[in-house]
mmCIF file of C-alpha atoms in Angstrom:
data_model
loop_
_atom_site.group_PDB
_atom_site.id
_atom_site.type_symbol
_atom_site.label_atom_id
_atom_site.label_comp_id
_atom_site.label_asym_id
_atom_site.label_seq_id
_atom_site.Cartn_x
_atom_site.Cartn_y
_atom_site.Cartn_z
ATOM 1 C CA MET Z 16 -20.122 -10.294 -7.556
ATOM 2 C CA TRP Z 17 -16.523 -11.220 -8.299
ATOM 3 C CA GLU Z 18 -13.899 -11.531 -5.643
ATOM 4 C CA ALA Z 19 -11.005 -9.127 -5.882
ATOM 5 C CA ALA Z 20 -7.703 -10.726 -6.787
ATOM 6 C CA LEU Z 21 -4.035 -10.024 -6.241
ATOM 7 C CA GLU Z 22 -1.318 -10.902 -8.682
ATOM 8 C CA PRO Z 23 2.350 -10.571 -7.741
ATOM 9 C CA ILE Z 24 4.438 -8.356 -9.984
ATOM 10 C CA ASP Z 25 7.988 -9.340 -10.946
ATOM 11 C CA GLU Z 26 10.887 -6.946 -10.618
ATOM 12 C CA GLU Z 27 11.023 -5.971 -14.270
ATOM 13 C CA HIS Z 28 7.366 -5.010 -14.286
ATOM 14 C CA CYS Z 29 7.718 -3.237 -10.923
ATOM 15 C CA LEU Z 30 10.346 -1.012 -12.514
ATOM 16 C CA GLU Z 31 8.118 -0.277 -15.505
ATOM 17 C CA LEU Z 32 5.240 0.676 -13.240
ATOM 18 C CA LEU Z 33 7.444 2.890 -11.081
ATOM 19 C CA LYS Z 34 8.515 4.753 -14.219
ATOM 20 C CA SER Z 35 4.875 5.552 -14.951
ATOM 21 C CA VAL Z 36 4.462 7.734 -11.845
ATOM 22 C CA GLU Z 37 6.435 10.536 -10.220
ATOM 23 C CA TYR Z 38 5.160 10.499 -6.658
ATOM 24 C CA GLY Z 39 5.727 8.020 -3.858
ATOM 25 C CA ARG Z 40 6.340 7.759 -0.127
ATOM 26 C CA VAL Z 41 9.541 6.926 1.656
ATOM 27 C CA ALA Z 42 9.728 5.520 5.175
ATOM 28 C CA VAL Z 43 12.791 5.954 7.346
ATOM 29 C CA VAL Z 44 13.474 4.939 10.926
ATOM 30 C CA THR Z 45 14.530 7.666 13.320
ATOM 31 C CA ARG Z 46 15.862 7.505 16.832
ATOM 32 C CA GLU Z 47 14.005 5.249 19.226
ATOM 33 C CA GLY Z 48 13.033 3.086 16.289
ATOM 34 C CA ARG Z 49 10.209 5.313 15.117
ATOM 35 C CA PRO Z 50 9.088 5.197 11.512
ATOM 36 C CA GLU Z 51 8.388 8.389 9.594
ATOM 37 C CA ILE Z 52 6.812 8.666 6.154
ATOM 38 C CA PHE Z 53 7.465 11.431 3.647
ATOM 39 C CA PRO Z 54 5.897 11.985 0.241
ATOM 40 C CA VAL Z 55 8.576 12.452 -2.395
ATOM 41 C CA ASN Z 56 9.016 12.870 -6.098
ATOM 42 C CA PHE Z 57 11.336 10.269 -7.528
ATOM 43 C CA ALA Z 58 12.928 8.806 -10.628
ATOM 44 C CA VAL Z 59 14.112 5.371 -11.672
ATOM 45 C CA ARG Z 60 17.172 4.576 -13.731
ATOM 46 C CA GLY Z 61 17.995 0.954 -14.215
ATOM 47 C CA ARG Z 62 17.256 -0.678 -10.867
ATOM 48 C CA THR Z 63 17.977 2.456 -8.904
ATOM 49 C CA VAL Z 64 15.248 4.514 -7.266
ATOM 50 C CA VAL Z 65 16.419 8.057 -6.588
ATOM 51 C CA PHE Z 66 14.495 10.775 -4.822
ATOM 52 C CA THR Z 67 15.084 14.315 -3.758
ATOM 53 C CA THR Z 68 14.051 15.749 -0.435
ATOM 54 C CA GLY Z 69 14.336 18.907 1.570
ATOM 55 C CA SER Z 70 13.772 17.029 4.804
ATOM 56 C CA PRO Z 71 16.675 16.991 7.223
ATOM 57 C CA VAL Z 72 14.984 14.025 8.909
ATOM 58 C CA VAL Z 73 15.239 11.953 5.754
ATOM 59 C CA ARG Z 74 18.780 13.099 5.104
ATOM 60 C CA ALA Z 75 19.790 12.301 8.672
ATOM 61 C CA TRP Z 76 18.260 8.855 8.894
ATOM 62 C CA ALA Z 77 17.963 7.346 5.424
ATOM 63 C CA PRO Z 78 21.712 6.830 4.945
ATOM 64 C CA LEU Z 79 22.056 5.223 8.372
ATOM 65 C CA GLY Z 80 19.882 2.288 7.618
ATOM 66 C CA HIS Z 81 17.224 0.710 5.581
ATOM 67 C CA VAL Z 82 14.485 2.592 3.840
ATOM 68 C CA ALA Z 83 11.193 1.500 2.372
ATOM 69 C CA PHE Z 84 9.636 3.213 -0.587
ATOM 70 C CA GLU Z 85 6.121 2.790 -1.902
ATOM 71 C CA ALA Z 86 4.286 3.994 -4.983
ATOM 72 C CA ASP Z 87 0.923 2.962 -6.264
ATOM 73 C CA SER Z 88 -1.902 3.745 -8.610
ATOM 74 C CA VAL Z 89 -5.265 2.443 -7.501
ATOM 75 C CA ASP Z 90 -8.599 3.620 -8.840
ATOM 76 C CA PRO Z 91 -10.735 4.505 -5.802
ATOM 77 C CA ALA Z 92 -13.894 3.663 -7.729
ATOM 78 C CA THR Z 93 -12.999 0.254 -9.155
ATOM 79 C CA HIS Z 94 -10.304 -0.584 -6.565
ATOM 80 C CA GLU Z 95 -8.137 -1.769 -9.418
ATOM 81 C CA GLY Z 96 -4.497 -0.866 -9.789
ATOM 82 C CA TRP Z 97 -1.088 -1.728 -8.443
ATOM 83 C CA ASP Z 98 1.356 -1.004 -5.696
ATOM 84 C CA VAL Z 99 5.096 -1.475 -5.569
ATOM 85 C CA VAL Z 100 7.335 -1.465 -2.497
ATOM 86 C CA VAL Z 101 11.095 -1.075 -2.721
ATOM 87 C CA THR Z 102 13.249 -1.782 0.305
ATOM 88 C CA GLY Z 103 16.982 -1.262 0.516
ATOM 89 C CA GLU Z 104 19.737 0.793 2.015
ATOM 90 C CA GLY Z 105 19.466 4.551 1.858
ATOM 91 C CA ALA Z 106 22.478 6.376 0.485
ATOM 92 C CA ASP Z 107 22.977 10.125 0.525
ATOM 93 C CA ILE Z 108 24.400 10.841 -2.919
ATOM 94 C CA THR Z 109 24.069 14.609 -2.668
ATOM 95 C CA ASP Z 110 27.807 15.175 -2.713
ATOM 96 C CA SER Z 111 29.000 11.864 -4.146
ATOM 97 C CA ARG Z 112 31.334 12.014 -7.102
ATOM 98 C CA ASP Z 113 31.141 8.422 -8.299
ATOM 99 C CA SER Z 114 29.601 7.723 -11.670
ATOM 100 C CA LEU Z 115 26.384 6.236 -10.272
ATOM 101 C CA ALA Z 116 25.771 9.344 -8.181
ATOM 102 C CA LEU Z 117 26.626 11.705 -11.004
ATOM 103 C CA THR Z 118 24.286 9.858 -13.333
ATOM 104 C CA ALA Z 119 21.556 9.745 -10.708
ATOM 105 C CA ARG Z 120 21.771 13.450 -10.026
ATOM 106 C CA SER Z 121 21.406 14.135 -13.723
ATOM 107 C CA TYR Z 122 17.872 12.720 -13.617
ATOM 108 C CA ALA Z 123 15.153 15.250 -14.067
ATOM 109 C CA ILE Z 124 13.123 15.001 -10.888
ATOM 110 C CA LYS Z 125 10.365 17.556 -10.994
ATOM 111 C CA SER Z 126 9.296 18.426 -7.493
ATOM 112 C CA TRP Z 127 5.589 19.019 -6.999
ATOM 113 C CA ALA Z 128 6.082 20.755 -3.679
ATOM 114 C CA PRO Z 129 7.757 24.116 -3.236
ATOM 115 C CA GLY Z 130 11.012 24.650 -1.423
ATOM 116 C CA ARG Z 131 14.508 23.514 -2.077
ATOM 117 C CA LYS Z 132 14.997 19.764 -2.420
ATOM 118 C CA ASP Z 133 18.726 19.766 -2.062
ATOM 119 C CA TYR Z 134 19.279 16.251 -0.815
ATOM 120 C CA TRP Z 135 19.580 13.331 -3.188
ATOM 121 C CA ILE Z 136 18.971 9.869 -1.792
ATOM 122 C CA SER Z 137 19.262 6.591 -3.659
ATOM 123 C CA ILE Z 138 18.210 3.121 -2.601
ATOM 124 C CA LEU Z 139 21.040 0.588 -2.756
ATOM 125 C CA ASN Z 140 20.625 -3.177 -3.005
ATOM 126 C CA PRO Z 141 16.934 -2.790 -3.743
ATOM 127 C CA HIS Z 142 14.362 -5.491 -3.288
ATOM 128 C CA PHE Z 143 11.158 -5.058 -5.264
ATOM 129 C CA SER Z 144 7.735 -6.397 -4.478
ATOM 130 C CA GLY Z 145 4.544 -5.465 -6.172
ATOM 131 C CA ARG Z 146 1.032 -6.601 -6.702
ATOM 132 C CA HIS Z 147 -1.753 -5.993 -9.132
ATOM 133 C CA LEU Z 148 -5.174 -5.539 -7.618
ATOM 134 C CA TYR Z 149 -8.050 -6.266 -9.903
ATOM 135 C CA THR Z 150 -11.539 -7.621 -10.127
ATOM 136 C CA PRO Z 151 -11.597 -10.623 -12.437
ATOM 137 C CA VAL Z 152 -14.212 -10.525 -15.131
ATOM 138 C CA PRO Z 153 -16.257 -13.575 -15.994
ATOM 139 C CA SER Z 154 -14.900 -15.578 -18.881
ATOM 140 C CA ALA Z 155 -16.563 -15.381 -22.279
ATOM 141 C CA THR Z 156 -18.287 -18.690 -21.735
ATOM 142 C CA TYR Z 157 -20.572 -17.031 -19.220
ATOM 143 C CA TYR Z 158 -22.257 -14.933 -21.882
ATOM 144 C CA MET J 18 4.621 30.414 -14.121
ATOM 145 C CA TRP J 19 3.456 30.278 -10.518
ATOM 146 C CA GLU J 20 5.412 28.596 -7.821
ATOM 147 C CA ALA J 21 3.754 25.694 -6.094
ATOM 148 C CA ALA J 22 2.803 26.325 -2.492
ATOM 149 C CA LEU J 23 2.347 24.282 0.659
ATOM 150 C CA GLU J 24 -0.151 25.041 3.356
ATOM 151 C CA PRO J 25 -0.109 23.160 6.663
ATOM 152 C CA ILE J 26 -3.341 21.417 7.604
ATOM 153 C CA ASP J 27 -4.598 21.448 11.186
ATOM 154 C CA GLU J 28 -5.665 18.279 12.969
ATOM 155 C CA GLU J 29 -9.390 18.805 12.514
ATOM 156 C CA HIS J 30 -9.005 19.212 8.784
ATOM 157 C CA CYS J 31 -6.565 16.276 8.608
ATOM 158 C CA LEU J 32 -9.296 14.102 10.095
ATOM 159 C CA GLU J 33 -11.852 15.359 7.578
ATOM 160 C CA LEU J 34 -9.518 14.621 4.690
ATOM 161 C CA LEU J 35 -8.707 11.152 6.001
ATOM 162 C CA LYS J 36 -12.423 10.404 6.088
ATOM 163 C CA SER J 37 -12.641 11.210 2.379
ATOM 164 C CA VAL J 38 -10.441 8.283 1.348
ATOM 165 C CA GLU J 39 -10.261 4.572 2.187
ATOM 166 C CA TYR J 40 -6.721 3.668 1.232
ATOM 167 C CA GLY J 41 -3.406 4.535 2.853
ATOM 168 C CA ARG J 42 -0.019 3.126 3.740
ATOM 169 C CA VAL J 43 1.291 2.081 7.120
ATOM 170 C CA ALA J 44 4.969 1.891 8.023
ATOM 171 C CA VAL J 45 6.218 -0.340 10.795
ATOM 172 C CA VAL J 46 9.718 -1.065 12.021
ATOM 173 C CA THR J 47 10.813 -4.686 12.072
ATOM 174 C CA ARG J 48 13.843 -6.353 13.559
ATOM 175 C CA GLU J 49 17.173 -4.679 12.856
ATOM 176 C CA GLY J 50 15.380 -1.361 12.620
ATOM 177 C CA ARG J 51 14.103 -1.909 9.105
ATOM 178 C CA PRO J 52 11.037 -0.039 7.900
ATOM 179 C CA GLU J 53 8.339 -1.807 5.938
ATOM 180 C CA ILE J 54 5.388 -0.207 4.174
ATOM 181 C CA PHE J 55 2.024 -1.849 3.587
ATOM 182 C CA PRO J 56 -0.988 -0.494 1.721
ATOM 183 C CA VAL J 57 -4.108 -0.780 3.870
ATOM 184 C CA ASN J 58 -7.745 0.124 3.903
ATOM 185 C CA PHE J 59 -8.638 2.132 6.961
ATOM 186 C CA ALA J 60 -11.321 4.039 8.801
ATOM 187 C CA VAL J 61 -11.374 7.008 11.145
ATOM 188 C CA ARG J 62 -13.616 7.446 14.175
ATOM 189 C CA GLY J 63 -13.028 10.488 16.293
ATOM 190 C CA ARG J 64 -9.240 10.856 16.418
ATOM 191 C CA THR J 65 -8.613 7.161 15.979
ATOM 192 C CA VAL J 66 -7.259 5.672 12.784
ATOM 193 C CA VAL J 67 -8.040 1.960 12.539
ATOM 194 C CA PHE J 68 -6.943 -0.402 9.837
ATOM 195 C CA THR J 69 -7.259 -4.058 9.075
ATOM 196 C CA THR J 70 -4.469 -6.205 7.760
ATOM 197 C CA GLY J 71 -3.746 -9.790 6.924
ATOM 198 C CA SER J 72 -0.011 -9.233 7.300
ATOM 199 C CA PRO J 73 1.663 -11.121 10.128
ATOM 200 C CA VAL J 74 4.543 -8.618 9.805
ATOM 201 C CA VAL J 75 2.267 -5.714 10.663
ATOM 202 C CA ARG J 76 0.608 -7.643 13.443
ATOM 203 C CA ALA J 77 3.964 -8.658 14.882
ATOM 204 C CA TRP J 78 5.606 -5.258 14.803
ATOM 205 C CA ALA J 79 2.981 -2.520 14.912
ATOM 206 C CA PRO J 80 1.983 -3.163 18.530
ATOM 207 C CA LEU J 81 5.595 -3.200 19.679
ATOM 208 C CA GLY J 82 6.324 0.336 18.755
ATOM 209 C CA HIS J 83 5.473 3.387 16.800
ATOM 210 C CA VAL J 84 3.787 3.338 13.453
ATOM 211 C CA ALA J 85 3.439 5.936 10.751
ATOM 212 C CA PHE J 86 0.437 6.105 8.492
ATOM 213 C CA GLU J 87 0.057 8.153 5.336
ATOM 214 C CA ALA J 88 -2.827 8.918 3.010
ATOM 215 C CA ASP J 89 -2.993 11.438 0.231
ATOM 216 C CA SER J 90 -4.870 12.613 -2.794
ATOM 217 C CA VAL J 91 -2.741 14.436 -5.334
ATOM 218 C CA ASP J 92 -3.722 15.052 -8.934
ATOM 219 C CA PRO J 93 -0.808 13.835 -11.074
ATOM 220 C CA ALA J 94 -1.684 16.362 -13.778
ATOM 221 C CA THR J 95 -2.032 19.535 -11.713
ATOM 222 C CA HIS J 96 0.123 18.359 -8.773
ATOM 223 C CA GLU J 97 -2.540 19.761 -6.474
ATOM 224 C CA GLY J 98 -3.891 17.895 -3.493
ATOM 225 C CA TRP J 99 -3.054 16.980 0.064
ATOM 226 C CA ASP J 100 -1.231 14.485 2.194
ATOM 227 C CA VAL J 101 -1.703 13.582 5.835
ATOM 228 C CA VAL J 102 0.683 11.641 8.060
ATOM 229 C CA VAL J 103 -0.389 10.122 11.364
ATOM 230 C CA THR J 104 2.234 8.861 13.803
ATOM 231 C CA GLY J 105 1.512 7.090 17.037
ATOM 232 C CA GLU J 106 1.663 3.826 18.879
ATOM 233 C CA GLY J 107 0.328 0.736 17.192
ATOM 234 C CA ALA J 108 -2.154 -1.316 19.176
ATOM 235 C CA ASP J 109 -3.449 -4.721 18.203
ATOM 236 C CA ILE J 110 -7.143 -4.503 19.055
ATOM 237 C CA THR J 111 -8.102 -7.734 17.303
ATOM 238 C CA ASP J 112 -9.062 -9.464 20.525
ATOM 239 C CA SER J 113 -9.531 -6.465 22.817
ATOM 240 C CA ARG J 114 -12.768 -6.256 24.757
ATOM 241 C CA ASP J 115 -12.627 -2.629 25.877
ATOM 242 C CA SER J 116 -15.221 -0.233 24.528
ATOM 243 C CA LEU J 117 -12.796 1.592 22.226
ATOM 244 C CA ALA J 118 -11.778 -1.667 20.578
ATOM 245 C CA LEU J 119 -15.340 -2.913 20.321
ATOM 246 C CA THR J 120 -16.401 0.358 18.725
ATOM 247 C CA ALA J 121 -13.419 0.365 16.407
ATOM 248 C CA ARG J 122 -14.059 -3.158 15.223
ATOM 249 C CA SER J 123 -17.637 -2.215 14.421
ATOM 250 C CA TYR J 124 -16.367 0.144 11.695
ATOM 251 C CA ALA J 125 -17.087 -0.944 8.205
ATOM 252 C CA ILE J 126 -13.675 -1.263 6.604
ATOM 253 C CA LYS J 127 -14.077 -2.493 3.082
ATOM 254 C CA SER J 128 -10.922 -4.213 1.954
ATOM 255 C CA TRP J 129 -9.942 -3.659 -1.661
ATOM 256 C CA ALA J 130 -7.575 -6.593 -1.682
ATOM 257 C CA PRO J 131 -8.612 -10.215 -1.410
ATOM 258 C CA GLY J 132 -7.764 -12.468 1.479
ATOM 259 C CA ARG J 133 -8.685 -12.420 5.100
ATOM 260 C CA LYS J 134 -7.816 -9.228 6.976
ATOM 261 C CA ASP J 135 -8.226 -10.613 10.430
ATOM 262 C CA TYR J 136 -6.004 -8.255 12.363
ATOM 263 C CA TRP J 137 -7.288 -4.920 13.635
ATOM 264 C CA ILE J 138 -4.720 -2.281 14.487
ATOM 265 C CA SER J 139 -5.414 1.165 15.895
ATOM 266 C CA ILE J 140 -3.066 4.099 16.307
ATOM 267 C CA LEU J 141 -2.919 5.382 19.878
ATOM 268 C CA ASN J 142 -1.807 8.871 20.925
ATOM 269 C CA PRO J 143 -1.902 10.049 17.341
ATOM 270 C CA HIS J 144 -0.076 13.060 16.032
ATOM 271 C CA PHE J 145 -1.410 14.508 12.795
ATOM 272 C CA SER J 146 0.435 16.518 10.209
ATOM 273 C CA GLY J 147 -0.819 17.442 6.809
ATOM 274 C CA ARG J 148 -0.236 19.808 3.983
ATOM 275 C CA HIS J 149 -2.135 21.138 1.039
ATOM 276 C CA LEU J 150 -0.209 21.325 -2.196
ATOM 277 C CA TYR J 151 -1.508 23.801 -4.701
ATOM 278 C CA THR J 152 -0.524 26.219 -7.401
ATOM 279 C CA PRO J 153 -1.601 29.717 -6.446
ATOM 280 C CA VAL J 154 -3.554 31.590 -9.079
ATOM 281 C CA PRO J 155 -2.795 35.218 -9.832
ATOM 282 C CA SER J 156 -5.013 37.671 -8.002
ATOM 283 C CA ALA J 157 -7.797 39.429 -9.878
ATOM 284 C CA THR J 158 -5.760 42.587 -10.110
ATOM 285 C CA TYR J 159 -3.551 40.903 -12.654
ATOM 286 C CA TYR J 160 -6.296 40.800 -15.233
#
């Protein structure tokens, strides 16, 4: 029986891992300091995480403060995988005309859920943290 | 090409789905109204979601306010699956002696990550929302 292990993931690798999936969860804080979580499809360009949403709650509250975003891929059988959390400031770029916003909105974000996802949110000044979860194998000398 | 569809999930079914997985994400609000997300292993008994954590951030902030918890199972290939969000009041039951806390702490929560997970948090007054995501198939009359 080998103990599970965690290994921190640096920012560059966090970004690579985020590019390997299309689905994550964003947390915003609404009135009265309540957190809400919404599943979203997202894309990454450079250090910028961008997601689309149809939720007026996200559009109302993300740009007013900080957001947290999480994506992961963990095998439920082996318990091995990774998770990445991105925190930063939410920005509603739906109608922005600056070059970052225009570039961001050109991303192909394929929405898995039906309905219009008319709001584009990006995460400014992002901080990345991630961890690998794995079960170490015995070294070759054990055989 | 069939449009994806969403189907709301009632509370009873949300609870069944939550019992089918062991891994979710909890969002808490820290000072300055910032959201943080943490992956956790969890268990459900009755209507109560209980999770263990080693994070002093979660222990510090969850009991002071509302928390949001999310779990899902979505096939990245077909985009079919479900997600459930539970919002409510965080309660630190690590040292509680009432019967609910004693029962909750008797749950077997197997942690996938290493390290001590000494804090037990439950979600009081939970509100459940969930949705099925699926791609409708054409009816038989189309063949």
